[in-house]
């Protein structure tokens, strides 16, 4: 599932400040966030929380990659590589063996599908704070 957010930004917009504030905000929420600078105008952020182990089998892990590209005064955020594997495993296991992984995988799927919106909201709040300074 890929989602995209496009925003207009001011001339003096600093992509690294946005990435740092976004990383700090999600790390405070318990996410692991990896930041990779792909070019002066492109950054990749990878968000993950509770990925691996039992959480993967239950479908409760959250994970997504955000590619952020600055093209002039246009900022484009594209979400790719969502963590859907655990949800599929949880649904299949729960359907066949017992309902607990099935239910947790449904909850995990709802949380996973809302993750891009949560990141978009955070980006919008950061952008509003940057413009007020």
Tab-separated table of C-alpha atoms in Angstrom:
chain	number	residue	atom	x	y	z
A	1	UNK	CA	0.000	0.000	0.000
A	2	UNK	CA	1.543	3.281	-1.069
A	3	UNK	CA	0.348	6.692	0.040
A	4	UNK	CA	1.652	10.084	-0.997
A	5	UNK	CA	1.556	13.552	0.559
A	6	UNK	CA	2.563	16.671	-1.363
A	7	UNK	CA	3.119	20.041	0.316
A	8	UNK	CA	4.293	23.478	-0.744
A	9	UNK	CA	7.276	24.689	1.280
A	10	UNK	CA	9.029	28.063	1.596
A	11	UNK	CA	12.237	28.892	-0.288
A	12	UNK	CA	14.464	28.464	2.777
A	13	UNK	CA	13.027	25.049	3.761
A	14	UNK	CA	15.568	22.669	5.344
A	15	UNK	CA	14.811	18.998	4.682
A	16	UNK	CA	17.266	17.833	7.359
A	17	UNK	CA	15.458	19.791	10.090
A	18	UNK	CA	12.165	18.136	9.114
A	19	UNK	CA	13.781	14.684	9.162
A	20	UNK	CA	15.391	15.304	12.560
A	21	UNK	CA	12.170	16.574	14.146
A	22	UNK	CA	10.171	13.712	12.648
A	23	UNK	CA	12.715	11.160	13.889
A	24	UNK	CA	12.746	12.656	17.401
A	25	UNK	CA	8.944	12.758	17.586
A	26	UNK	CA	8.474	9.115	16.587
A	27	UNK	CA	11.357	7.885	18.727
A	28	UNK	CA	9.575	9.513	21.689
A	29	UNK	CA	6.530	7.371	20.756
A	30	UNK	CA	8.602	4.168	20.921
A	31	UNK	CA	9.405	3.797	17.224
A	32	UNK	CA	12.795	2.922	15.876
A	33	UNK	CA	13.560	5.459	13.154
A	34	UNK	CA	16.429	5.185	10.691
A	35	UNK	CA	17.291	8.224	8.572
A	36	UNK	CA	19.256	7.891	5.335
A	37	UNK	CA	20.203	10.849	3.182
A	38	UNK	CA	19.926	9.740	-0.452
A	39	UNK	CA	20.901	13.114	-1.951
A	40	UNK	CA	20.835	16.770	-0.861
A	41	UNK	CA	17.122	16.850	-1.775
A	42	UNK	CA	16.049	13.338	-0.793
A	43	UNK	CA	15.809	11.517	2.546
A	44	UNK	CA	14.482	8.076	3.462
A	45	UNK	CA	13.040	7.460	6.925
A	46	UNK	CA	12.232	3.940	8.072
A	47	UNK	CA	9.814	3.646	10.999
A	48	UNK	CA	9.318	0.426	12.954
A	49	UNK	CA	7.751	-0.518	16.241
A	50	UNK	CA	7.426	-4.002	17.712
A	51	UNK	CA	8.547	-5.665	14.471
A	52	UNK	CA	9.846	-9.183	14.939
A	53	UNK	CA	9.349	-12.050	17.345
A	54	UNK	CA	5.901	-12.759	18.745
A	55	UNK	CA	4.598	-9.368	17.592
A	56	UNK	CA	5.246	-10.384	13.994
A	57	UNK	CA	3.331	-13.643	14.440
A	58	UNK	CA	0.457	-11.761	16.039
A	59	UNK	CA	0.513	-9.030	13.385
A	60	UNK	CA	1.034	-6.244	15.933
A	61	UNK	CA	4.260	-4.756	14.548
A	62	UNK	CA	4.189	-1.425	12.739
A	63	UNK	CA	6.628	-0.448	10.037
A	64	UNK	CA	6.830	1.742	6.965
A	65	UNK	CA	9.363	3.612	4.850
A	66	UNK	CA	8.882	7.252	3.893
A	67	UNK	CA	10.794	8.665	0.933
A	68	UNK	CA	10.874	12.462	1.216
A	69	UNK	CA	11.893	14.427	-1.864
A	70	UNK	CA	12.293	18.190	-2.073
A	71	UNK	CA	11.859	19.522	-5.616
A	72	UNK	CA	12.042	23.300	-5.594
A	73	UNK	CA	9.177	24.488	-3.391
A	74	UNK	CA	7.385	21.137	-3.517
A	75	UNK	CA	7.844	18.494	-0.829
A	76	UNK	CA	6.674	14.988	-1.748
A	77	UNK	CA	6.414	12.196	0.827
A	78	UNK	CA	5.849	8.718	-0.595
A	79	UNK	CA	5.177	5.753	1.699
A	80	UNK	CA	6.367	2.289	0.670
A	81	UNK	CA	7.320	-1.052	2.180
A	82	UNK	CA	4.666	-1.256	4.869
A	83	UNK	CA	5.027	-4.125	7.349
A	84	UNK	CA	2.163	-6.347	6.179
A	85	UNK	CA	3.904	-9.743	6.455
A	86	UNK	CA	3.060	-10.220	10.131
A	87	UNK	CA	-0.551	-9.300	9.531
A	88	UNK	CA	-0.875	-11.917	6.785
A	89	UNK	CA	0.775	-14.566	8.966
A	90	UNK	CA	-1.467	-13.649	11.920
A	91	UNK	CA	-4.618	-13.767	9.818
A	92	UNK	CA	-3.719	-17.117	8.256
A	93	UNK	CA	-2.617	-18.684	11.547
A	94	UNK	CA	-5.640	-17.318	13.396
A	95	UNK	CA	-8.074	-18.511	10.779
A	96	UNK	CA	-6.664	-22.050	10.853
A	97	UNK	CA	-5.572	-22.588	14.474
A	98	UNK	CA	-7.126	-20.132	16.905
A	99	UNK	CA	-8.803	-16.733	16.869
A	100	UNK	CA	-6.301	-14.787	18.996
A	101	UNK	CA	-3.766	-14.142	16.183
A	102	UNK	CA	-6.648	-13.450	13.817
A	103	UNK	CA	-8.034	-10.682	16.050
A	104	UNK	CA	-4.608	-9.184	16.833
A	105	UNK	CA	-3.723	-9.218	13.128
A	106	UNK	CA	-6.909	-7.282	12.364
A	107	UNK	CA	-6.023	-4.702	15.033
A	108	UNK	CA	-2.464	-4.559	13.661
A	109	UNK	CA	-3.800	-4.078	10.119
A	110	UNK	CA	-5.946	-1.155	11.219
A	111	UNK	CA	-2.979	0.446	12.997
A	112	UNK	CA	-0.678	-0.211	10.018
A	113	UNK	CA	-3.100	1.336	7.535
A	114	UNK	CA	-3.335	4.461	9.730
A	115	UNK	CA	0.439	4.890	10.062
A	116	UNK	CA	0.899	7.071	6.941
A	117	UNK	CA	-1.880	9.380	8.165
A	118	UNK	CA	-0.224	9.596	11.574
A	119	UNK	CA	3.107	10.528	9.975
A	120	UNK	CA	1.378	13.048	7.671
A	121	UNK	CA	-0.264	14.697	10.679
A	122	UNK	CA	3.089	14.927	12.436
A	123	UNK	CA	4.742	16.404	9.324
A	124	UNK	CA	1.958	18.993	9.040
A	125	UNK	CA	2.416	19.971	12.687
A	126	UNK	CA	6.201	20.228	12.289
A	127	UNK	CA	5.771	22.328	9.142
A	128	UNK	CA	3.369	24.685	10.956
A	129	UNK	CA	5.902	25.076	13.768
A	130	UNK	CA	8.723	25.755	11.303
A	131	UNK	CA	6.700	28.478	9.558
A	132	UNK	CA	5.883	30.220	12.836
A	133	UNK	CA	9.576	30.739	13.595
